[in-house]
């Protein structure tokens, strides 16, 4: 319908009608000046904004697949013949190269070259400036895959996942299999002997590694201690190997070329530039979640930014997808790290945007499905993660969370828990978030009641936002049900006003 309308109506009339209908419902405007009236209007009802420049390249499926394969395969992989010790999940696969497939509410970026990444960084900087200029407590959203070659995220994610899996294997040997990560503590002497027995290094060398990093001083080693061993790979280069399923020692990471090392550094530099600008403009930076084969690296890099910039207040927020089986472990370990190192923990809790794509990829390629079995399981994880953070806010005022949900039950649950814990909305530690154009029956009553609530506000030129919008048109059934709920409420309000003669009374 969109493509047909564009041809029949012509550019000017097409854009005019789009702004009066579909585009006008879900997008705030063309640029940072165009969006100001809507932001001011929402703000007058206590509703803030999370600005998101929602422009995507309008690529064909074939073009997207080609870009993905070229940007996710390293030079070492092209040169090495035979088995290269890469897990199936963390290899690029052409049939899933178009990451837009079955994804509706999230923008997708494909790597072209370093100059394109610089352009995206400049766009994000403008978004931060717009957010800082429109409100005193705004957010700006960014995606890590826009800032660099995804090959680095793919390979680093594999390193982190293998390293954590190795820890779980060692935990199982000590009878601690199946425990939550935050509760798993290994006996240090037994751990060192196990590593020596596996042939990682001599017992003397391994003991020296732990001593040098001040790990295991209490006699036990937890996952945070374990992660410290690979914080600086130049210090423990020998530890960048793990036993595979056959028991053979293999490297965690293939050698980067000089150009690949530069690309990785540029990505980190772009992140640093954005974080510094957000701090300067008093804007909070929200790092969006992405696919599970990128996410471990994204979360780890976000954590490093939090360690650096969340010293005096929460500037950087990480996103946790609660439809993932390991969501609770991720949340609890990151909260524990922030507590130990005394910085502000910032989280956005979502259910997730990539479920259909993730499940299909896992099934067809042949690795474990990372998604919870049922929607009820996801709800339980969502509330469990939320409870953990709320308890942390009660005890340690440095934790912050955004309940990003269109689920009225989850919002009501949060309000009830806040009341039980004595957490007042004026403390501004707990925020709520919904997409622009959806769930206004949640957002505006919360704002009027004094709760910090935000709309996720996409903006950008009509033609350039259409790739994102056309996928939003195919939103999943849960969102459609929410829209139907809004429609019922609107009809009820319209009938009430007609009967009482208040038809033209101001909205909200």
Short mmCIF file of C-alpha atoms in Angstrom, two decimals:
data_model
loop_
_atom_site.label_atom_id
_atom_site.label_comp_id
_atom_site.label_asym_id
_atom_site.label_seq_id
_atom_site.Cartn_x
_atom_site.Cartn_y
_atom_site.Cartn_z
CA UNK A 1 0.00 0.00 0.00
CA UNK A 2 2.83 2.38 0.86
CA UNK A 3 4.68 1.67 -2.39
CA UNK A 4 1.50 2.00 -4.46
CA UNK A 5 0.54 5.27 -2.75
CA UNK A 6 3.98 6.72 -3.39
CA UNK A 7 3.63 6.06 -7.14
CA UNK A 8 0.01 7.18 -7.51
CA UNK A 9 0.06 10.27 -5.28
CA UNK A 10 3.48 11.69 -6.03
CA UNK A 11 6.13 12.68 -3.47
CA UNK A 12 4.52 15.85 -2.03
CA UNK A 13 0.99 14.49 -1.58
CA UNK A 14 2.27 11.11 -0.39
CA UNK A 15 4.36 12.70 2.37
CA UNK A 16 1.47 14.99 3.32
CA UNK A 17 -0.93 12.05 3.77
CA UNK A 18 1.71 9.99 5.60
CA UNK A 19 2.27 12.80 8.09
CA UNK A 20 -1.49 12.99 8.69
CA UNK A 21 -1.79 9.22 9.21
CA UNK A 22 0.73 6.43 9.74
CA UNK A 23 3.92 8.51 9.98
CA UNK A 24 2.17 11.10 12.16
CA UNK A 25 1.03 8.42 14.60
CA UNK A 26 4.42 6.80 15.25
CA UNK A 27 7.04 9.43 14.29
CA UNK A 28 7.53 12.84 15.93
CA UNK A 29 8.79 14.75 12.91
CA UNK A 30 11.49 15.24 10.32
CA UNK A 31 14.29 16.82 12.39
CA UNK A 32 15.12 18.18 15.82
CA UNK A 33 13.23 21.42 15.20
CA UNK A 34 10.16 19.68 13.80
CA UNK A 35 9.80 17.44 16.86
CA UNK A 36 9.88 20.21 19.49
CA UNK A 37 6.10 20.91 19.58
CA UNK A 38 5.29 17.25 20.28
CA UNK A 39 8.00 17.01 22.92
CA UNK A 40 6.70 20.18 24.64
CA UNK A 41 3.11 18.88 24.44
CA UNK A 42 4.03 15.55 26.05
CA UNK A 43 6.19 17.29 28.64
CA UNK A 44 3.25 19.46 29.72
CA UNK A 45 1.53 16.22 30.80
CA UNK A 46 4.60 14.91 32.60
CA UNK A 47 5.79 12.65 29.78
CA UNK A 48 9.47 12.85 28.76
CA UNK A 49 11.22 11.70 25.59
CA UNK A 50 13.77 9.13 24.49
CA UNK A 51 14.90 10.46 21.13
CA UNK A 52 15.71 7.93 18.43
CA UNK A 53 16.76 8.96 14.92
CA UNK A 54 15.03 6.09 13.10
CA UNK A 55 16.53 6.28 9.62
CA UNK A 56 17.46 3.03 7.90
CA UNK A 57 18.97 2.19 4.54
CA UNK A 58 16.33 0.86 2.16
CA UNK A 59 18.26 -2.26 1.13
CA UNK A 60 17.01 -5.29 -0.73
CA UNK A 61 17.33 -8.64 1.02
CA UNK A 62 20.20 -9.59 -1.30
CA UNK A 63 22.07 -6.35 -0.57
CA UNK A 64 21.60 -6.79 3.17
CA UNK A 65 22.88 -10.38 3.08
CA UNK A 66 25.94 -9.38 1.03
CA UNK A 67 26.85 -6.55 3.42
CA UNK A 68 26.39 -8.76 6.45
CA UNK A 69 28.60 -11.57 5.14
CA UNK A 70 31.35 -9.17 4.08
CA UNK A 71 31.37 -7.33 7.42
CA UNK A 72 31.10 -10.35 9.75
CA UNK A 73 33.84 -12.57 8.31
CA UNK A 74 37.42 -11.83 9.35
CA UNK A 75 40.45 -11.96 7.10
CA UNK A 76 41.85 -14.82 9.21
CA UNK A 77 38.73 -16.88 8.54
CA UNK A 78 39.07 -16.34 4.81
CA UNK A 79 42.70 -17.45 4.85
CA UNK A 80 42.40 -20.41 7.23
CA UNK A 81 41.09 -23.55 5.58
CA UNK A 82 39.15 -26.21 7.46
CA UNK A 83 37.85 -25.98 11.03
CA UNK A 84 38.44 -22.56 12.58
CA UNK A 85 36.95 -23.37 16.00
CA UNK A 86 34.00 -21.00 15.65
CA UNK A 87 30.70 -21.93 17.29
CA UNK A 88 27.76 -22.17 14.88
CA UNK A 89 25.93 -19.39 16.66
CA UNK A 90 28.79 -16.93 16.19
CA UNK A 91 29.47 -17.59 12.53
CA UNK A 92 27.87 -15.43 9.83
CA UNK A 93 25.13 -17.30 7.92
CA UNK A 94 23.84 -15.93 4.64
CA UNK A 95 20.28 -17.19 5.16
CA UNK A 96 20.10 -14.95 8.24
CA UNK A 97 22.19 -12.13 6.82
CA UNK A 98 19.19 -9.81 6.55
CA UNK A 99 18.78 -8.99 10.24
CA UNK A 100 15.55 -7.08 9.56
CA UNK A 101 13.60 -10.29 8.94
CA UNK A 102 10.89 -10.92 11.58
CA UNK A 103 12.01 -7.82 13.54
CA UNK A 104 9.46 -5.04 13.88
CA UNK A 105 10.19 -2.53 16.64
CA UNK A 106 13.94 -2.15 16.21
CA UNK A 107 16.08 -0.31 13.69
CA UNK A 108 18.74 -2.29 11.86
CA UNK A 109 22.13 -1.05 10.70
CA UNK A 110 24.42 -2.75 8.17
CA UNK A 111 28.13 -2.02 7.96
CA UNK A 112 29.35 -0.34 4.77
CA UNK A 113 32.65 1.27 5.73
CA UNK A 114 34.27 3.35 8.46
CA UNK A 115 33.07 6.66 7.01
CA UNK A 116 29.47 5.45 7.24
CA UNK A 117 30.02 4.65 10.92
CA UNK A 118 31.34 8.18 11.40
CA UNK A 119 28.15 9.50 9.76
CA UNK A 120 26.02 7.46 12.17
CA UNK A 121 28.06 8.80 15.08
CA UNK A 122 27.42 12.37 13.90
CA UNK A 123 23.71 11.56 13.66
CA UNK A 124 23.71 10.24 17.24
CA UNK A 125 25.55 13.37 18.38
CA UNK A 126 22.79 15.51 16.83
CA UNK A 127 20.23 13.32 18.59
CA UNK A 128 22.00 13.89 21.93
CA UNK A 129 22.06 17.64 21.24
CA UNK A 130 18.34 17.59 20.39
CA UNK A 131 17.55 15.67 23.55
CA UNK A 132 19.62 18.06 25.67
CA UNK A 133 17.97 21.06 24.06
CA UNK A 134 14.40 19.83 24.49
CA UNK A 135 14.36 18.72 28.13
CA UNK A 136 16.45 18.64 31.30
CA UNK A 137 16.23 14.90 31.90
CA UNK A 138 15.98 13.31 28.47
CA UNK A 139 17.36 10.11 27.01
CA UNK A 140 18.92 9.35 23.65
CA UNK A 141 19.02 5.85 22.16
CA UNK A 142 21.87 4.36 20.14
CA UNK A 143 22.68 1.01 18.55
CA UNK A 144 26.18 -0.41 18.81
CA UNK A 145 26.04 -2.06 15.37
CA UNK A 146 25.90 1.42 13.82
CA UNK A 147 29.29 2.33 15.24
CA UNK A 148 31.62 -0.28 13.81
CA UNK A 149 32.28 -3.48 11.96
CA UNK A 150 30.05 -6.21 13.46
CA UNK A 151 32.79 -8.82 13.06
CA UNK A 152 34.33 -7.50 16.28
CA UNK A 153 31.03 -7.82 18.20
CA UNK A 154 30.54 -11.34 16.84
CA UNK A 155 34.00 -12.58 17.82
CA UNK A 156 34.11 -10.82 21.18
CA UNK A 157 30.68 -12.23 22.03
CA UNK A 158 31.95 -15.72 21.33
CA UNK A 159 34.93 -15.15 23.62
CA UNK A 160 32.70 -13.99 26.48
CA UNK A 161 30.19 -16.83 26.07
CA UNK A 162 32.90 -19.52 25.89
CA UNK A 163 34.64 -18.01 28.91
CA UNK A 164 31.42 -18.07 30.95
CA UNK A 165 30.62 -21.61 29.76
CA UNK A 166 34.09 -22.68 30.89
CA UNK A 167 33.32 -21.24 34.35
CA UNK A 168 30.02 -23.18 34.47
CA UNK A 169 31.87 -26.37 33.55
CA UNK A 170 34.34 -25.82 36.39
CA UNK A 171 31.42 -25.01 38.73
CA UNK A 172 29.74 -28.30 37.82
CA UNK A 173 32.95 -30.15 38.75
CA UNK A 174 32.66 -28.58 42.21
CA UNK A 175 28.99 -29.59 42.55
CA UNK A 176 27.61 -26.12 41.84
CA UNK A 177 25.98 -26.74 38.49
CA UNK A 178 22.58 -25.09 37.97
CA UNK A 179 23.07 -22.31 40.54
CA UNK A 180 22.37 -18.69 39.61
CA UNK A 181 25.60 -17.00 38.54
CA UNK A 182 25.50 -14.57 41.47
CA UNK A 183 25.38 -17.51 43.92
CA UNK A 184 28.20 -19.57 42.34
CA UNK A 185 31.50 -19.41 44.24
CA UNK A 186 34.32 -21.83 43.42
CA UNK A 187 36.99 -22.99 45.82
CA UNK A 188 40.15 -21.28 44.56
CA UNK A 189 42.62 -24.10 45.25
CA UNK A 190 40.42 -26.69 43.53
CA UNK A 191 39.90 -24.29 40.62
CA UNK A 192 43.64 -23.75 40.13
CA UNK A 193 44.30 -27.49 40.20
CA UNK A 194 41.51 -28.10 37.67
CA UNK A 195 43.00 -25.53 35.28
CA UNK A 196 46.45 -27.11 35.62
CA UNK A 197 45.02 -30.58 35.05
CA UNK A 198 43.33 -29.40 31.86
CA UNK A 199 46.68 -28.24 30.54
CA UNK A 200 45.92 -24.51 30.47
CA UNK A 201 49.29 -23.81 32.16
CA UNK A 202 51.38 -25.06 35.07
CA UNK A 203 49.99 -24.74 38.59
CA UNK A 204 52.72 -22.21 39.39
CA UNK A 205 51.76 -20.02 36.41
CA UNK A 206 48.04 -20.22 37.23
CA UNK A 207 48.65 -19.33 40.88
CA UNK A 208 50.67 -16.32 39.69
CA UNK A 209 47.77 -15.15 37.45
CA UNK A 210 45.33 -15.19 40.35
CA UNK A 211 47.80 -13.52 42.72
CA UNK A 212 48.69 -10.77 40.25
CA UNK A 213 45.00 -9.91 39.67
CA UNK A 214 44.22 -10.11 43.43
CA UNK A 215 41.62 -12.80 42.73
CA UNK A 216 40.46 -15.34 45.29
CA UNK A 217 41.68 -13.46 48.36
CA UNK A 218 38.64 -14.79 50.24
CA UNK A 219 39.42 -18.34 49.17
CA UNK A 220 36.65 -18.44 46.56
CA UNK A 221 36.26 -17.24 42.98
CA UNK A 222 32.98 -16.03 41.50
CA UNK A 223 32.08 -15.12 37.92
CA UNK A 224 33.09 -11.47 38.37
CA UNK A 225 36.55 -12.56 39.58
CA UNK A 226 36.73 -14.98 36.65
CA UNK A 227 35.88 -12.22 34.18
CA UNK A 228 38.69 -10.08 35.59
CA UNK A 229 41.16 -12.57 34.15
CA UNK A 230 40.28 -11.50 30.61
CA UNK A 231 39.71 -7.80 31.24
CA UNK A 232 43.16 -7.18 29.83
CA UNK A 233 44.12 -9.95 27.42
CA UNK A 234 47.74 -8.79 27.15
CA UNK A 235 48.25 -9.73 30.81
CA UNK A 236 46.88 -13.25 30.51
CA UNK A 237 47.38 -14.15 26.86
CA UNK A 238 47.76 -17.83 27.74
CA UNK A 239 44.35 -17.82 29.39
CA UNK A 240 42.76 -16.95 26.06
CA UNK A 241 42.40 -20.67 25.42
CA UNK A 242 39.74 -23.10 26.64
CA UNK A 243 39.13 -26.83 26.28
CA UNK A 244 36.58 -27.68 23.57
CA UNK A 245 34.00 -30.46 23.87
CA UNK A 246 36.61 -33.02 22.83
CA UNK A 247 38.88 -31.84 25.64
CA UNK A 248 41.40 -30.25 23.30
CA UNK A 249 42.82 -26.81 24.10
CA UNK A 250 41.89 -24.22 21.48
CA UNK A 251 42.24 -20.43 21.18
CA UNK A 252 39.30 -18.22 22.13
CA UNK A 253 40.08 -15.56 19.55
CA UNK A 254 41.58 -15.55 16.08
CA UNK A 255 44.36 -13.06 15.40
CA UNK A 256 43.13 -9.66 14.20
CA UNK A 257 44.86 -7.99 11.27
CA UNK A 258 46.28 -4.50 11.77
CA UNK A 259 43.29 -2.97 9.93
CA UNK A 260 40.83 -5.00 12.01
CA UNK A 261 42.55 -3.81 15.20
CA UNK A 262 42.13 -0.22 13.97
CA UNK A 263 38.44 -0.80 13.17
CA UNK A 264 37.88 -2.17 16.67
CA UNK A 265 39.62 0.83 18.25
CA UNK A 266 37.60 3.27 16.14
CA UNK A 267 34.38 1.64 17.34
CA UNK A 268 35.44 2.10 20.96
CA UNK A 269 36.47 5.68 20.24
CA UNK A 270 33.05 6.49 18.74
CA UNK A 271 31.35 5.10 21.84
CA UNK A 272 33.61 7.24 24.02
CA UNK A 273 32.79 10.39 22.01
CA UNK A 274 29.04 9.76 22.39
CA UNK A 275 29.27 9.08 26.12
CA UNK A 276 31.31 12.24 26.74
CA UNK A 277 28.84 14.33 24.75
CA UNK A 278 25.89 12.83 26.65
CA UNK A 279 27.58 13.68 29.95
CA UNK A 280 28.27 17.21 28.74
CA UNK A 281 24.66 17.76 27.54
CA UNK A 282 23.17 16.12 30.68
CA UNK A 283 21.51 13.45 28.56
CA UNK A 284 21.30 9.78 29.51
CA UNK A 285 22.47 7.38 26.83
CA UNK A 286 20.42 4.25 26.32
CA UNK A 287 22.24 1.40 24.54
CA UNK A 288 19.68 -0.73 22.70
CA UNK A 289 19.79 -4.53 22.84
CA UNK A 290 20.39 -6.53 19.68
CA UNK A 291 20.68 -10.18 18.54
CA UNK A 292 22.16 -12.71 20.99
CA UNK A 293 25.21 -13.33 18.81
CA UNK A 294 26.13 -9.63 19.20
CA UNK A 295 24.66 -8.94 22.64
CA UNK A 296 27.35 -10.31 25.01
CA UNK A 297 29.90 -7.93 23.46
CA UNK A 298 27.42 -5.04 23.41
CA UNK A 299 26.60 -5.57 27.08
CA UNK A 300 30.26 -5.89 28.05
CA UNK A 301 31.23 -2.69 26.21
CA UNK A 302 28.25 -0.90 27.76
CA UNK A 303 29.40 -2.10 31.16
CA UNK A 304 32.84 -0.59 30.54
CA UNK A 305 31.16 2.72 29.66
CA UNK A 306 29.13 2.55 32.88
CA UNK A 307 32.29 1.95 34.90
CA UNK A 308 33.79 5.09 33.38
CA UNK A 309 30.83 7.48 33.13
CA UNK A 310 28.34 6.39 35.83
CA UNK A 311 30.50 7.63 38.71
CA UNK A 312 28.45 10.60 39.90
CA UNK A 313 25.08 9.81 38.27
CA UNK A 314 23.54 7.29 35.85
CA UNK A 315 24.54 8.40 32.35
CA UNK A 316 24.77 5.05 30.51
CA UNK A 317 21.86 2.57 30.56
CA UNK A 318 22.15 -1.03 29.37
CA UNK A 319 19.17 -2.94 27.94
CA UNK A 320 18.21 -6.40 29.21
CA UNK A 321 15.94 -8.64 27.13
CA UNK A 322 13.94 -10.73 29.57
CA UNK A 323 12.80 -13.29 27.02
CA UNK A 324 16.37 -14.63 27.19
CA UNK A 325 17.10 -17.58 29.46
CA UNK A 326 20.21 -15.90 30.89
CA UNK A 327 18.58 -12.50 31.56
CA UNK A 328 18.47 -12.92 35.35
CA UNK A 329 22.14 -13.94 35.54
CA UNK A 330 23.09 -10.94 33.40
CA UNK A 331 21.14 -8.47 35.54
CA UNK A 332 22.29 -9.82 38.90
CA UNK A 333 25.98 -10.02 37.97
CA UNK A 334 26.00 -6.47 36.59
CA UNK A 335 24.25 -5.13 39.70
CA UNK A 336 26.79 -6.96 41.87
CA UNK A 337 29.69 -5.45 39.88
CA UNK A 338 28.26 -1.92 40.25
CA UNK A 339 27.89 -2.51 43.99
CA UNK A 340 31.50 -3.70 44.38
CA UNK A 341 32.95 -0.88 42.31
CA UNK A 342 30.55 1.78 43.62
CA UNK A 343 29.13 3.20 40.39
CA UNK A 344 25.54 3.86 39.27
CA UNK A 345 23.76 0.89 37.71
CA UNK A 346 21.34 1.84 34.90
CA UNK A 347 19.04 -0.66 33.20
CA UNK A 348 16.19 -0.74 30.74
CA UNK A 349 14.09 -3.90 31.05
CA UNK A 350 12.31 -5.10 27.92
CA UNK A 351 10.80 -8.40 26.91
CA UNK A 352 12.63 -8.38 23.56
CA UNK A 353 12.27 -7.65 19.86
CA UNK A 354 14.02 -10.53 18.08
CA UNK A 355 12.18 -13.66 19.29
CA UNK A 356 10.91 -15.06 15.97
CA UNK A 357 14.23 -14.44 14.23
CA UNK A 358 16.30 -15.87 17.10
CA UNK A 359 14.22 -19.04 17.39
CA UNK A 360 14.29 -19.71 13.66
CA UNK A 361 18.06 -19.17 13.46
CA UNK A 362 18.77 -21.47 16.42
CA UNK A 363 16.59 -24.23 14.98
CA UNK A 364 17.90 -24.09 11.42
CA UNK A 365 21.60 -23.65 12.25
CA UNK A 366 21.54 -26.08 15.15
CA UNK A 367 22.28 -24.50 18.52
CA UNK A 368 20.32 -24.12 21.75
CA UNK A 369 17.32 -21.79 21.58
CA UNK A 370 18.21 -18.78 23.77
CA UNK A 371 14.55 -17.77 24.29
CA UNK A 372 12.33 -18.81 27.21
CA UNK A 373 9.85 -21.54 26.33
CA UNK A 374 6.65 -19.58 27.00
CA UNK A 375 5.40 -16.03 27.33
CA UNK A 376 4.55 -16.82 30.97
CA UNK A 377 8.20 -17.78 31.56
CA UNK A 378 9.28 -14.44 30.10
CA UNK A 379 6.84 -12.58 32.36
CA UNK A 380 8.26 -14.41 35.36
CA UNK A 381 11.84 -13.51 34.37
CA UNK A 382 10.83 -9.90 33.74
CA UNK A 383 9.33 -9.55 37.21
CA UNK A 384 12.20 -11.46 38.84
CA UNK A 385 14.78 -9.12 37.29
CA UNK A 386 12.65 -6.11 38.20
CA UNK A 387 12.29 -7.27 41.81
CA UNK A 388 16.06 -7.70 42.12
CA UNK A 389 16.72 -4.17 40.88
CA UNK A 390 13.94 -2.65 43.01
CA UNK A 391 15.38 -4.34 46.09
CA UNK A 392 18.79 -2.94 45.16
CA UNK A 393 17.29 0.56 44.83
CA UNK A 394 15.76 0.18 48.28
CA UNK A 395 19.11 -0.81 49.83
CA UNK A 396 21.55 1.06 47.59
CA UNK A 397 20.24 4.28 46.03
CA UNK A 398 22.66 3.99 43.10
CA UNK A 399 20.55 1.58 41.02
CA UNK A 400 18.13 2.87 38.37
CA UNK A 401 15.68 1.06 36.11
CA UNK A 402 13.35 1.83 33.23
CA UNK A 403 10.33 -0.44 32.99
CA UNK A 404 9.99 -0.36 29.21
CA UNK A 405 6.74 -2.18 28.63
CA UNK A 406 3.28 -1.90 27.07
CA UNK A 407 2.07 -4.61 29.42
CA UNK A 408 -0.40 -3.03 31.85
CA UNK A 409 0.04 -5.88 34.33
CA UNK A 410 3.81 -5.31 34.52
CA UNK A 411 3.28 -1.58 35.05
CA UNK A 412 0.70 -2.25 37.78
CA UNK A 413 3.08 -4.80 39.35
CA UNK A 414 5.86 -2.19 39.43
CA UNK A 415 3.61 0.40 41.07
CA UNK A 416 2.56 -2.09 43.72
CA UNK A 417 6.15 -3.11 44.47
CA UNK A 418 7.22 0.54 44.67
CA UNK A 419 4.48 1.13 47.24
CA UNK A 420 5.47 -1.97 49.26
CA UNK A 421 9.14 -0.92 49.30
CA UNK A 422 8.42 2.74 50.02
CA UNK A 423 10.01 3.91 46.77
CA UNK A 424 8.48 7.29 45.94
CA UNK A 425 8.31 8.43 42.28
CA UNK A 426 9.95 11.74 43.23
CA UNK A 427 13.23 9.88 43.84
CA UNK A 428 13.43 9.37 40.06
CA UNK A 429 15.07 5.98 40.30
CA UNK A 430 12.31 4.05 38.52
CA UNK A 431 11.13 5.14 35.07
CA UNK A 432 8.50 3.86 32.69
CA UNK A 433 8.73 3.80 28.89
CA UNK A 434 6.44 3.16 25.92
CA UNK A 435 6.65 3.73 22.17
CA UNK A 436 5.28 6.94 20.69
CA UNK A 437 1.76 6.41 19.35
CA UNK A 438 1.07 3.39 21.54
CA UNK A 439 -0.21 2.75 25.07
CA UNK A 440 -1.09 6.38 25.83
CA UNK A 441 -3.54 5.03 28.41
CA UNK A 442 -0.44 3.93 30.37
CA UNK A 443 1.96 6.81 29.71
CA UNK A 444 -0.16 9.90 30.35
CA UNK A 445 -1.88 8.81 33.59
CA UNK A 446 1.56 7.90 34.96
CA UNK A 447 2.93 11.29 33.94
CA UNK A 448 -0.03 13.12 35.48
CA UNK A 449 0.45 11.16 38.70
CA UNK A 450 4.06 12.32 38.97
CA UNK A 451 5.86 9.14 37.85
CA UNK A 452 8.89 9.54 35.56
CA UNK A 453 7.55 8.23 32.24
CA UNK A 454 9.00 8.51 28.74
CA UNK A 455 7.93 7.98 25.16
CA UNK A 456 10.39 6.36 22.76
CA UNK A 457 10.29 9.09 20.09
CA UNK A 458 11.42 8.13 16.56
CA UNK A 459 12.12 10.96 14.15
CA UNK A 460 13.55 11.48 10.66
CA UNK A 461 12.53 12.35 7.06
CA UNK A 462 9.42 10.52 5.82
CA UNK A 463 11.11 8.61 3.00
CA UNK A 464 14.09 7.60 5.12
CA UNK A 465 12.00 6.40 8.07
CA UNK A 466 9.67 4.31 5.89
CA UNK A 467 11.81 1.13 5.97
CA UNK A 468 11.48 1.15 9.77
CA UNK A 469 7.82 2.16 9.67
CA UNK A 470 6.80 -0.49 7.15
CA UNK A 471 8.09 -3.15 9.56
CA UNK A 472 6.24 -1.48 12.42
CA UNK A 473 3.09 -2.01 10.34
CA UNK A 474 3.66 -5.74 10.73
CA UNK A 475 3.80 -5.48 14.52
CA UNK A 476 3.22 -8.67 16.49
CA UNK A 477 -0.10 -9.76 17.92
CA UNK A 478 0.73 -8.56 21.43
CA UNK A 479 1.00 -5.00 20.13
CA UNK A 480 -2.18 -5.35 18.11
CA UNK A 481 -4.00 -6.46 21.25
CA UNK A 482 -2.71 -3.33 22.99
CA UNK A 483 -4.01 -1.17 20.16
CA UNK A 484 -7.43 -2.82 20.42
CA UNK A 485 -7.43 -2.05 24.14
CA UNK A 486 -6.69 1.63 23.38
CA UNK A 487 -9.51 1.71 20.82
CA UNK A 488 -12.03 0.41 23.36
CA UNK A 489 -10.94 3.03 25.88
CA UNK A 490 -11.18 5.80 23.28
CA UNK A 491 -14.71 4.76 22.27
CA UNK A 492 -15.79 4.65 25.90
CA UNK A 493 -14.37 8.14 26.50
CA UNK A 494 -16.01 9.48 23.32
CA UNK A 495 -19.44 8.14 24.39
CA UNK A 496 -18.97 9.56 27.90
CA UNK A 497 -18.16 13.02 26.54
CA UNK A 498 -21.12 13.00 24.12
CA UNK A 499 -23.51 12.06 26.90
CA UNK A 500 -22.11 14.75 29.24
CA UNK A 501 -21.68 17.43 26.60
CA UNK A 502 -17.90 17.54 27.05
CA UNK A 503 -17.00 16.59 23.49
CA UNK A 504 -14.40 19.34 23.03
CA UNK A 505 -12.85 19.15 26.46
CA UNK A 506 -9.01 19.12 26.36
CA UNK A 507 -7.44 15.68 26.05
CA UNK A 508 -5.67 13.89 28.90
#
